Tab-separated table of N, CA and C in Angstrom:
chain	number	residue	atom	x	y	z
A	485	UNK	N	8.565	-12.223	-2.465
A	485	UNK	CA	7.529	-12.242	-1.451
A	485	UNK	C	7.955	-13.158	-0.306
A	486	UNK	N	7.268	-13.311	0.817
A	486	UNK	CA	7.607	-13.869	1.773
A	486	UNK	C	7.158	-14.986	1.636
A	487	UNK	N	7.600	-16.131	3.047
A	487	UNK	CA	7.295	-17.389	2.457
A	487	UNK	C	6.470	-18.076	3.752
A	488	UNK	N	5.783	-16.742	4.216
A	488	UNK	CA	4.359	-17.442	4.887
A	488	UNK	C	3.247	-18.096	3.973
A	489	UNK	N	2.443	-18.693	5.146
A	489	UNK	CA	1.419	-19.362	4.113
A	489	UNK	C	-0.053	-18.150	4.154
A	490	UNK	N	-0.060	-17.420	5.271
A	490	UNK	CA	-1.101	-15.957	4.966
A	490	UNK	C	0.010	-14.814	4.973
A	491	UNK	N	-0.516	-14.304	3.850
A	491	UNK	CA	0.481	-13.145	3.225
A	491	UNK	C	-0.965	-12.413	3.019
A	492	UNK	N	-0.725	-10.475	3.758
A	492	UNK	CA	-1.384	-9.514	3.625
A	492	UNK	C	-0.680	-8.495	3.009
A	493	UNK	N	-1.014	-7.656	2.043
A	493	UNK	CA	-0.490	-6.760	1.459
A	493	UNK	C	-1.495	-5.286	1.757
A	494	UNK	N	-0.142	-4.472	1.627
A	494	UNK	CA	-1.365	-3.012	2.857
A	494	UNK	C	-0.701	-1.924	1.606
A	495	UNK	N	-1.391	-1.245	1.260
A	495	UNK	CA	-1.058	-0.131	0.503
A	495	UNK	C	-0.569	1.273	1.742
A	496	UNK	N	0.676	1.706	1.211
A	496	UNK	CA	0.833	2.668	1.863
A	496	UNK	C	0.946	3.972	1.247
A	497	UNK	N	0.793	5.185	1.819
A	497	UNK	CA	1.476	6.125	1.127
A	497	UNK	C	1.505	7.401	2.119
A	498	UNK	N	1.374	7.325	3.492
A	498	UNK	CA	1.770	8.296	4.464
A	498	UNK	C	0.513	8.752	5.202
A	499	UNK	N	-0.212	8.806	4.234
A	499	UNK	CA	-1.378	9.249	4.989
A	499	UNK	C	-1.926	8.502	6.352
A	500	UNK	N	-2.218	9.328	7.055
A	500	UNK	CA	-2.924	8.469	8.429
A	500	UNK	C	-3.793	7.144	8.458
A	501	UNK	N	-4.553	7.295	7.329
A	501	UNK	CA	-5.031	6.027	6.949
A	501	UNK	C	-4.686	4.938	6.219
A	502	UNK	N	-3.546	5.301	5.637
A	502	UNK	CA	-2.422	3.982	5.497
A	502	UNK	C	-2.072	3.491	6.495
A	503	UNK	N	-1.033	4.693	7.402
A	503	UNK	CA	-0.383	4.189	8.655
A	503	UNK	C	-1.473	3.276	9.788
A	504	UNK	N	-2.952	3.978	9.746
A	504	UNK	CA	-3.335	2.957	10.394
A	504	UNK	C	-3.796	1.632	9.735
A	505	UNK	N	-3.980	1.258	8.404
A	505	UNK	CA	-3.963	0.364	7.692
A	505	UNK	C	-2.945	-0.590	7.915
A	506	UNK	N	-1.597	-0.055	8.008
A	506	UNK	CA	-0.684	-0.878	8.091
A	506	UNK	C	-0.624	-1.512	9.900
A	507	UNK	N	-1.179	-0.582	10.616
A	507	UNK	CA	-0.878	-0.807	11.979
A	507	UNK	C	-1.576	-2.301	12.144
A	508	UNK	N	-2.861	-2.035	11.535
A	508	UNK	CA	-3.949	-2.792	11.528
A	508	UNK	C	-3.839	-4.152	11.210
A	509	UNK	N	-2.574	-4.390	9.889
A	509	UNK	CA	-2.044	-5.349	9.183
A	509	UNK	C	-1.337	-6.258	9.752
A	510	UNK	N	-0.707	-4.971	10.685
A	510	UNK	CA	0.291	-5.595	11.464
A	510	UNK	C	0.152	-6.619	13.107
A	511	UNK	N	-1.124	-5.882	13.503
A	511	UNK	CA	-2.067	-6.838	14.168
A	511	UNK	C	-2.075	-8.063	13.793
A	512	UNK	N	-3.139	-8.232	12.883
A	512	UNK	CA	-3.524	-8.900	11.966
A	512	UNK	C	-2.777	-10.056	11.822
A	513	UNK	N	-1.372	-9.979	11.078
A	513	UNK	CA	-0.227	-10.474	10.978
A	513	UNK	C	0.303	-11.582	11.965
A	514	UNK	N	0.443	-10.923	12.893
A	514	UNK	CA	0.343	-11.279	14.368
A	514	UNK	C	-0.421	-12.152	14.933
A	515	UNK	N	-1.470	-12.091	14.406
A	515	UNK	CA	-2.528	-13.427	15.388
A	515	UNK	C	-2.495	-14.473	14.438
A	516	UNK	N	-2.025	-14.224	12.916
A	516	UNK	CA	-2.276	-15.534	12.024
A	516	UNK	C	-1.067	-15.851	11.820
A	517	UNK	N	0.054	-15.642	12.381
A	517	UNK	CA	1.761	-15.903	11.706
A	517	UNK	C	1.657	-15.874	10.170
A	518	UNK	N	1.519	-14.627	10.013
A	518	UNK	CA	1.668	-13.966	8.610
A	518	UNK	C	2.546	-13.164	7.972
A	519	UNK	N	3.048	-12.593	7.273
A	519	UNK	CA	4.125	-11.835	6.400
A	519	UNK	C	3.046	-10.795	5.886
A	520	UNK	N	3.634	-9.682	6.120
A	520	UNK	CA	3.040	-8.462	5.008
A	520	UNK	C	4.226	-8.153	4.435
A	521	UNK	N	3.743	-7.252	3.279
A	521	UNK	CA	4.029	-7.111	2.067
A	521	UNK	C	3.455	-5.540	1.937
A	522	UNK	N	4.306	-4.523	2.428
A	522	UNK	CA	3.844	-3.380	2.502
A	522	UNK	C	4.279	-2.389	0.790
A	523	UNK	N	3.437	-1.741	-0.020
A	523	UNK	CA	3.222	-1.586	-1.074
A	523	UNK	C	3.506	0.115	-1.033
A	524	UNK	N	3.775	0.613	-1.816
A	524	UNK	CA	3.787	2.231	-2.063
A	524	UNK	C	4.168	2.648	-3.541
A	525	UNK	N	3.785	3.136	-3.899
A	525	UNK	CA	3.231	3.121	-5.693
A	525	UNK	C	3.620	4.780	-6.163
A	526	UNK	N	4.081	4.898	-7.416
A	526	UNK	CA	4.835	6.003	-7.639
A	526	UNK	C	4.550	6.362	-9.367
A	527	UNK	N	4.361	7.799	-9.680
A	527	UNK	CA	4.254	7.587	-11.077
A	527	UNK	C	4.859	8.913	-11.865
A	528	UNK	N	5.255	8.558	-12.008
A	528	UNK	CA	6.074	10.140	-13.026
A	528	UNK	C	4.830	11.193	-13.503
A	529	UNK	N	4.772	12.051	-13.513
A	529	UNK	CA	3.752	13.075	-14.015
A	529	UNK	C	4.527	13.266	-15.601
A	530	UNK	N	3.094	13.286	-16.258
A	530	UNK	CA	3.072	13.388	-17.918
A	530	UNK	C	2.490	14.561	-17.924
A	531	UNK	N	3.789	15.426	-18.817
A	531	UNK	CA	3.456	16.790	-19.352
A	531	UNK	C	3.341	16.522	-20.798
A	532	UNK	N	2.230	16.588	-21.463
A	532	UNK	CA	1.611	16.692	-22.757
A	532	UNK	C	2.540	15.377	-23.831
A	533	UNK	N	2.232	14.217	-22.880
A	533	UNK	CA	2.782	12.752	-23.406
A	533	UNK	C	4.234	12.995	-23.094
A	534	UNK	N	5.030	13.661	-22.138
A	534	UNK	CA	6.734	13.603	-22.018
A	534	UNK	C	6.768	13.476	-20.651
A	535	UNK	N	7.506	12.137	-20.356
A	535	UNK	CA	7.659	11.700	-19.099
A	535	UNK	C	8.716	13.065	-18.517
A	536	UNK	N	8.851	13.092	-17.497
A	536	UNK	CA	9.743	14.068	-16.474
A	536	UNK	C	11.205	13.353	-16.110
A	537	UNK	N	12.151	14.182	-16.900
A	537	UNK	CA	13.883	13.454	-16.680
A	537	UNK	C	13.372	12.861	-14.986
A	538	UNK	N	14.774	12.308	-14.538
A	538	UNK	CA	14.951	11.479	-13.564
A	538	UNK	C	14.228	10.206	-12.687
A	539	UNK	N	13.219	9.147	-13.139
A	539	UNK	CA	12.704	8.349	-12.897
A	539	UNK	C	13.117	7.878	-11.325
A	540	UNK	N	14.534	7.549	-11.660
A	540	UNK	CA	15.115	6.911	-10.732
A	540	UNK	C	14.754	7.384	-9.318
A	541	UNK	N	14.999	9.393	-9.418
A	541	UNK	CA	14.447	10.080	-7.969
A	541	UNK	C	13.296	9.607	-7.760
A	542	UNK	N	12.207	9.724	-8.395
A	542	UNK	CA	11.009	9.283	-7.730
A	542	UNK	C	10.960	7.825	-7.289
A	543	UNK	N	11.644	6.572	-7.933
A	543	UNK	CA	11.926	5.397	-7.272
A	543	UNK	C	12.489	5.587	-5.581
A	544	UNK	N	13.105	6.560	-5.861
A	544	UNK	CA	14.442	6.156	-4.529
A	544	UNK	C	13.775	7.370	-3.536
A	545	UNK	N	13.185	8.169	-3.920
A	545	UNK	CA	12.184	9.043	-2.809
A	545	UNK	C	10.925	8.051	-2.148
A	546	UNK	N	9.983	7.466	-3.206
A	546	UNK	CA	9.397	6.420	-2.852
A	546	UNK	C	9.708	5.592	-1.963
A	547	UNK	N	10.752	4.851	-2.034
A	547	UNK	CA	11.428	3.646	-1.429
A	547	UNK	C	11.820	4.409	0.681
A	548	UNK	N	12.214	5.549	0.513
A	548	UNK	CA	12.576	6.238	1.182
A	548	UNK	C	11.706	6.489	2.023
A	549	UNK	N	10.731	7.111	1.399
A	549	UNK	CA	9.468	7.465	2.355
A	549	UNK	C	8.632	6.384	2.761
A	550	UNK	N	8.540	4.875	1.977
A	550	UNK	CA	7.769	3.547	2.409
A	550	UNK	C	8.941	3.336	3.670
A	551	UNK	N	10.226	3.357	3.826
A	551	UNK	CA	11.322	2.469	4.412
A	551	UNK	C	10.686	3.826	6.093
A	552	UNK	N	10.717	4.369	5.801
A	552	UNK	CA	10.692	5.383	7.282
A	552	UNK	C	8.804	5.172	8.133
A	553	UNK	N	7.901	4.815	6.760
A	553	UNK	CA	6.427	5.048	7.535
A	553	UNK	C	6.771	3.728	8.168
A	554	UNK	N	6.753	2.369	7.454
A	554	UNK	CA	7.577	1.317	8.088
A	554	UNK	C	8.008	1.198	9.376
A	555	UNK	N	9.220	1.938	9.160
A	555	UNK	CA	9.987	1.848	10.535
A	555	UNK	C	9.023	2.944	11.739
A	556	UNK	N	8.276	3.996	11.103
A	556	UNK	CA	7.762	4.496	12.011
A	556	UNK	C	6.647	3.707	12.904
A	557	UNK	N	6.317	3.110	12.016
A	557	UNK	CA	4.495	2.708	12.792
A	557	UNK	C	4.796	1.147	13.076
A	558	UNK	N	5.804	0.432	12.481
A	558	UNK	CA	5.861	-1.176	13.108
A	558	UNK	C	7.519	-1.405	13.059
A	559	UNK	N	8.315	-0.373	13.051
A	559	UNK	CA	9.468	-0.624	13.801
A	559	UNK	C	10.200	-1.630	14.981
A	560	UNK	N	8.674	-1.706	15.657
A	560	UNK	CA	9.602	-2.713	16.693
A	560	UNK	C	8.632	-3.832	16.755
A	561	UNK	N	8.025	-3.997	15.596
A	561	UNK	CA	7.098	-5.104	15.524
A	561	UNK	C	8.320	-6.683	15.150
A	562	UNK	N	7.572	-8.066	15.626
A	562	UNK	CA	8.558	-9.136	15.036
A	562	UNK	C	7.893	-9.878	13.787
A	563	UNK	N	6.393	-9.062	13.272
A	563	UNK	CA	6.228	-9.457	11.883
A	563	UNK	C	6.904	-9.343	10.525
A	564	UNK	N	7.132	-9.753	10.174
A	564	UNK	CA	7.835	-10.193	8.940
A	564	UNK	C	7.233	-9.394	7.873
A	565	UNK	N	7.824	-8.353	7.787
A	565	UNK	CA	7.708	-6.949	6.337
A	565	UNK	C	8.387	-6.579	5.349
A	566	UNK	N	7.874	-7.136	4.205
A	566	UNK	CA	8.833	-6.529	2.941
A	566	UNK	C	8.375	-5.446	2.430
A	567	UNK	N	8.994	-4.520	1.878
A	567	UNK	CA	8.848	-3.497	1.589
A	567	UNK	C	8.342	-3.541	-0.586
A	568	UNK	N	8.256	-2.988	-0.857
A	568	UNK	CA	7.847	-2.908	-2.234
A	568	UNK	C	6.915	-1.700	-2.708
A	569	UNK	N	8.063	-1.282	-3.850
A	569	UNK	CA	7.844	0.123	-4.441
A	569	UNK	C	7.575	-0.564	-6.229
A	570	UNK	N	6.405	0.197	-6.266
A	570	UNK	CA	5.844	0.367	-7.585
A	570	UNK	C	5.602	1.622	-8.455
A	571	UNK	N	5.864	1.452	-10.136
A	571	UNK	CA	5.560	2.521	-10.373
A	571	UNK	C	4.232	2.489	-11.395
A	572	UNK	N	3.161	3.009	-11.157
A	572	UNK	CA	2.086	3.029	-11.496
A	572	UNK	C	0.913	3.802	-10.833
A	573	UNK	N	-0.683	3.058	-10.858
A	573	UNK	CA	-1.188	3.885	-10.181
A	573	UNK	C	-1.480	2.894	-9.195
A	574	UNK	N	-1.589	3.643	-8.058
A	574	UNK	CA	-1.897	2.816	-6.833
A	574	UNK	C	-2.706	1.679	-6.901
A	575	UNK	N	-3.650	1.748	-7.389
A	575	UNK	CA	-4.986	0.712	-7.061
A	575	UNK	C	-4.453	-0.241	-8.169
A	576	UNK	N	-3.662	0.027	-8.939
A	576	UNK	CA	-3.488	-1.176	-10.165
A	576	UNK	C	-2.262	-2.575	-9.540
A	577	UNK	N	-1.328	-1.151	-8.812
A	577	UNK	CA	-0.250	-1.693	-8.327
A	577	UNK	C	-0.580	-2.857	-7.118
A	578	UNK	N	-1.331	-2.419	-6.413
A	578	UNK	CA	-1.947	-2.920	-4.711
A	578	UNK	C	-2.741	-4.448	-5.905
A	579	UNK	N	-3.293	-4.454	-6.859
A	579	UNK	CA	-3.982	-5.438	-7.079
A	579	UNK	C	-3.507	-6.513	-7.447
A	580	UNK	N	-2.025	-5.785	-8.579
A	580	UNK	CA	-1.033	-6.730	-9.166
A	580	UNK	C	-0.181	-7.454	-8.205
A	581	UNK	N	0.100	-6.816	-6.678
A	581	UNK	CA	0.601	-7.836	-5.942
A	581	UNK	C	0.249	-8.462	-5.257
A	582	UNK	N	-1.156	-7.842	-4.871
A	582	UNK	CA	-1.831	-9.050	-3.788
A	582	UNK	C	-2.074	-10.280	-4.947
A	583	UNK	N	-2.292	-10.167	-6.254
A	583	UNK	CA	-2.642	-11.180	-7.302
A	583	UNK	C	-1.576	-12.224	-7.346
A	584	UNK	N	-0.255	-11.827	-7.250
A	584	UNK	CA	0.915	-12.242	-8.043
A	584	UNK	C	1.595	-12.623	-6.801
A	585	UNK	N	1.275	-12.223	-5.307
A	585	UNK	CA	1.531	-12.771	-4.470
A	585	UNK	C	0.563	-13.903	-3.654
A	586	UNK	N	-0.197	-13.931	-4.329
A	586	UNK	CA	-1.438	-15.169	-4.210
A	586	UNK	C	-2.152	-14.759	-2.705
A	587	UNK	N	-1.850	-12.863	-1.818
A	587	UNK	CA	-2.286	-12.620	-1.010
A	587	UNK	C	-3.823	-12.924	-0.587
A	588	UNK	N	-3.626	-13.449	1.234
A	588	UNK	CA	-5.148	-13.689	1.826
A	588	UNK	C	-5.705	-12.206	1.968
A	589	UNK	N	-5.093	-11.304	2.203
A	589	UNK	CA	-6.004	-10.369	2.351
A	589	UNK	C	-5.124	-9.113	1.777
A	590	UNK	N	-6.058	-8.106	1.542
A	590	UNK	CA	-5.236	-6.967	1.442
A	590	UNK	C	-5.826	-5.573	2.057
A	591	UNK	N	-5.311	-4.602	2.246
A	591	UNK	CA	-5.381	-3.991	3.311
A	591	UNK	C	-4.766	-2.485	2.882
A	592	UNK	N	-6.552	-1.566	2.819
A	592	UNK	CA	-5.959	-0.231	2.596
A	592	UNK	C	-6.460	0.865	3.146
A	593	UNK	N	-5.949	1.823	3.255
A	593	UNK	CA	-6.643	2.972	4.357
A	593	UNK	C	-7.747	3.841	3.647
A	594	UNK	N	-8.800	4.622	4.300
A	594	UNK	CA	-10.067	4.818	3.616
A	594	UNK	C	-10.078	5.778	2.660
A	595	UNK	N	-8.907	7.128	2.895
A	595	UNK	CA	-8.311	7.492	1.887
A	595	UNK	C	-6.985	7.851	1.727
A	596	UNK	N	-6.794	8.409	1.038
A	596	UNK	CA	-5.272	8.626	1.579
A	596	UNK	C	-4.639	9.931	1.337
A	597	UNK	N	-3.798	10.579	0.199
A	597	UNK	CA	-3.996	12.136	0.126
A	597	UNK	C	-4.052	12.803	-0.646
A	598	UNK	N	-4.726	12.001	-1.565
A	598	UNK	CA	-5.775	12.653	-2.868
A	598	UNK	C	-7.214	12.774	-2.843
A	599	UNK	N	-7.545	13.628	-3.351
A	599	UNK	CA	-9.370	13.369	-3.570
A	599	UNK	C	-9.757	14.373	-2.295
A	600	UNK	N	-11.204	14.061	-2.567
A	600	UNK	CA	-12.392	15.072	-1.825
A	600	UNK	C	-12.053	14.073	-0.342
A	601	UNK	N	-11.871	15.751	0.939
A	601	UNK	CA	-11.627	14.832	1.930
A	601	UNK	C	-13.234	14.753	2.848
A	602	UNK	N	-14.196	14.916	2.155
A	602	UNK	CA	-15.398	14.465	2.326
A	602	UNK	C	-16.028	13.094	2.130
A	603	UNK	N	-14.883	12.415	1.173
A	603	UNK	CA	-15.384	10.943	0.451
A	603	UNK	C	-15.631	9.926	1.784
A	604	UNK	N	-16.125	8.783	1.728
A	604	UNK	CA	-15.861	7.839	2.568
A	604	UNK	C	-14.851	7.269	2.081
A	605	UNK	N	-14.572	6.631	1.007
A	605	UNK	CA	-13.973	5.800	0.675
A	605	UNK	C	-12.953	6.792	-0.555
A	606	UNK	N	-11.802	6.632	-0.595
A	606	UNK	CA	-11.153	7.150	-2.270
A	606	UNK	C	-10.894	6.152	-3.370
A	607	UNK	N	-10.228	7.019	-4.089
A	607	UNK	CA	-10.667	6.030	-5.416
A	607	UNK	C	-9.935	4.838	-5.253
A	608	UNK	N	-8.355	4.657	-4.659
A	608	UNK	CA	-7.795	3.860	-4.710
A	608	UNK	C	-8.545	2.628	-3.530
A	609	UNK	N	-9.165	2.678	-2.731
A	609	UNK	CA	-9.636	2.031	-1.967
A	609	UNK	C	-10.924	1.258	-2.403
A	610	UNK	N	-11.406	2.499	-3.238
A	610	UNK	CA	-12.586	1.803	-3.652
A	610	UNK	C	-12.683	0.578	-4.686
A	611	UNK	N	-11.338	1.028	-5.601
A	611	UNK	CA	-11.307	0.427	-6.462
A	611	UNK	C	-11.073	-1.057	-6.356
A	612	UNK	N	-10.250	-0.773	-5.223
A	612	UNK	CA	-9.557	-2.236	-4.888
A	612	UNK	C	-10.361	-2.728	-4.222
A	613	UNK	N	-12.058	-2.954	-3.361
A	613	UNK	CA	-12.996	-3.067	-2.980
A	613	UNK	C	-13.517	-4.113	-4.070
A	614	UNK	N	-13.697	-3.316	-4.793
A	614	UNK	CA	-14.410	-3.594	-6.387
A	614	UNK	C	-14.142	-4.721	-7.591
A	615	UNK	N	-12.265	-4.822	-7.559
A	615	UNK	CA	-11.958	-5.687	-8.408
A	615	UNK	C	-10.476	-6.216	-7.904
A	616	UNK	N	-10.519	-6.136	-6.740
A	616	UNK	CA	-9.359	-7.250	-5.533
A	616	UNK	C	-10.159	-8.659	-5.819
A	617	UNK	N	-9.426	-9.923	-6.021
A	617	UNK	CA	-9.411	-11.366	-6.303
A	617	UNK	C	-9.426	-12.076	-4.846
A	618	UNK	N	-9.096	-11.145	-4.132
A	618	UNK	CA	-9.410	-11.437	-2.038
A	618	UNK	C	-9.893	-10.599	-1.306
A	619	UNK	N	-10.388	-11.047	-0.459
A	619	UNK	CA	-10.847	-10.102	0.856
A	619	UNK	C	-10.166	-8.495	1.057
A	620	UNK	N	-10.898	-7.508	1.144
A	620	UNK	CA	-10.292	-6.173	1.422
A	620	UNK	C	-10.679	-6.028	2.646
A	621	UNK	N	-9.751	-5.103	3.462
A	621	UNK	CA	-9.979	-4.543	4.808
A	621	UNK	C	-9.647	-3.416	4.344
A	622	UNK	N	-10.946	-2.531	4.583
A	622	UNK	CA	-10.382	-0.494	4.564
A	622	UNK	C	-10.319	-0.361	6.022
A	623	UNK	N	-9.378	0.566	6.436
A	623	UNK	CA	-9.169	0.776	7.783
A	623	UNK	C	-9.253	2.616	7.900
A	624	UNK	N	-10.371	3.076	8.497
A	624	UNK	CA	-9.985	4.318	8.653
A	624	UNK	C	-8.649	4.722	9.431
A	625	UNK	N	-8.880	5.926	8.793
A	625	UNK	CA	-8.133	6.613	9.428
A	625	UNK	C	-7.478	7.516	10.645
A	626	UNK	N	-6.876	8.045	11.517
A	626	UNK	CA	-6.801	8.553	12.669
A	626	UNK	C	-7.322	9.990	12.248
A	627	UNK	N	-8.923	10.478	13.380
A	627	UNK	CA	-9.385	11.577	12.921
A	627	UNK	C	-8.193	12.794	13.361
């Protein structure tokens, strides 16, 4: 983790309301001389209890697709961004590092690209609403 003293962690995963989550972070970041800690979470699909050969691809597709939204949306930002790929489920992952990174805030978009796109909130957002140990910021999304 970084070695600011406010550290924000932003869940990403492509959706518009990550990217503006992260944009948002990255603000954010900015007015408090802060470090984010941008998150993207990955999980093998279980066919009848048998994980799916190649783990590693979904690590290194993950990593791939966090390293490009990144460079897309705060590319020429001078905040201080680490990247970090998890494999689990999102909302567990986003909690375990804002926890374990002793994060001031954390920071996720309202949904992202699962679920009913009627919800206000999705599950991963909500969840982390619910049982985050710090402050949440949901940031919609670009309609």
């Amino acid at each position: 983790m970084n070695e600011h003293r406010y550290t924000i962690v932003v869940g990403v995963d492509g959706s518009p309301a990550s990217k503006a989550a992260l944009r948002w972070a990255v603000w954010q970041a900015g007015l408090v001389d802060g470090g984010i800690t941008a998150l993207m979470a990955w999980d093998a699909p279980l066919i009848y209890n048998w994980e799916a050969p190649g783990l590693e691809d979904f690590a290194t597709t993950t990593a791939k697709n966090l390293h490009e939204v990144v460079n897309d949306v705060a590319g020429d930002s001078e905040v201080e961004i680490s990247r970090e790929v998890a494999q689990g489920h999102p909302a567990r992952a986003l909690l375990d590092a804002a926890e374990s990174s002793n994060a001031n805030l954390l920071v996720v978009g309202s949904r992202g690209h699962g679920g009913f796109t009627e919800a206000l909130l999705g599950s991963v957002s909500q969840h982390c609403v619910h049982h985050a140990r710090c402050p949440v910021v949901v940031v919609r999304g670009d309609s």
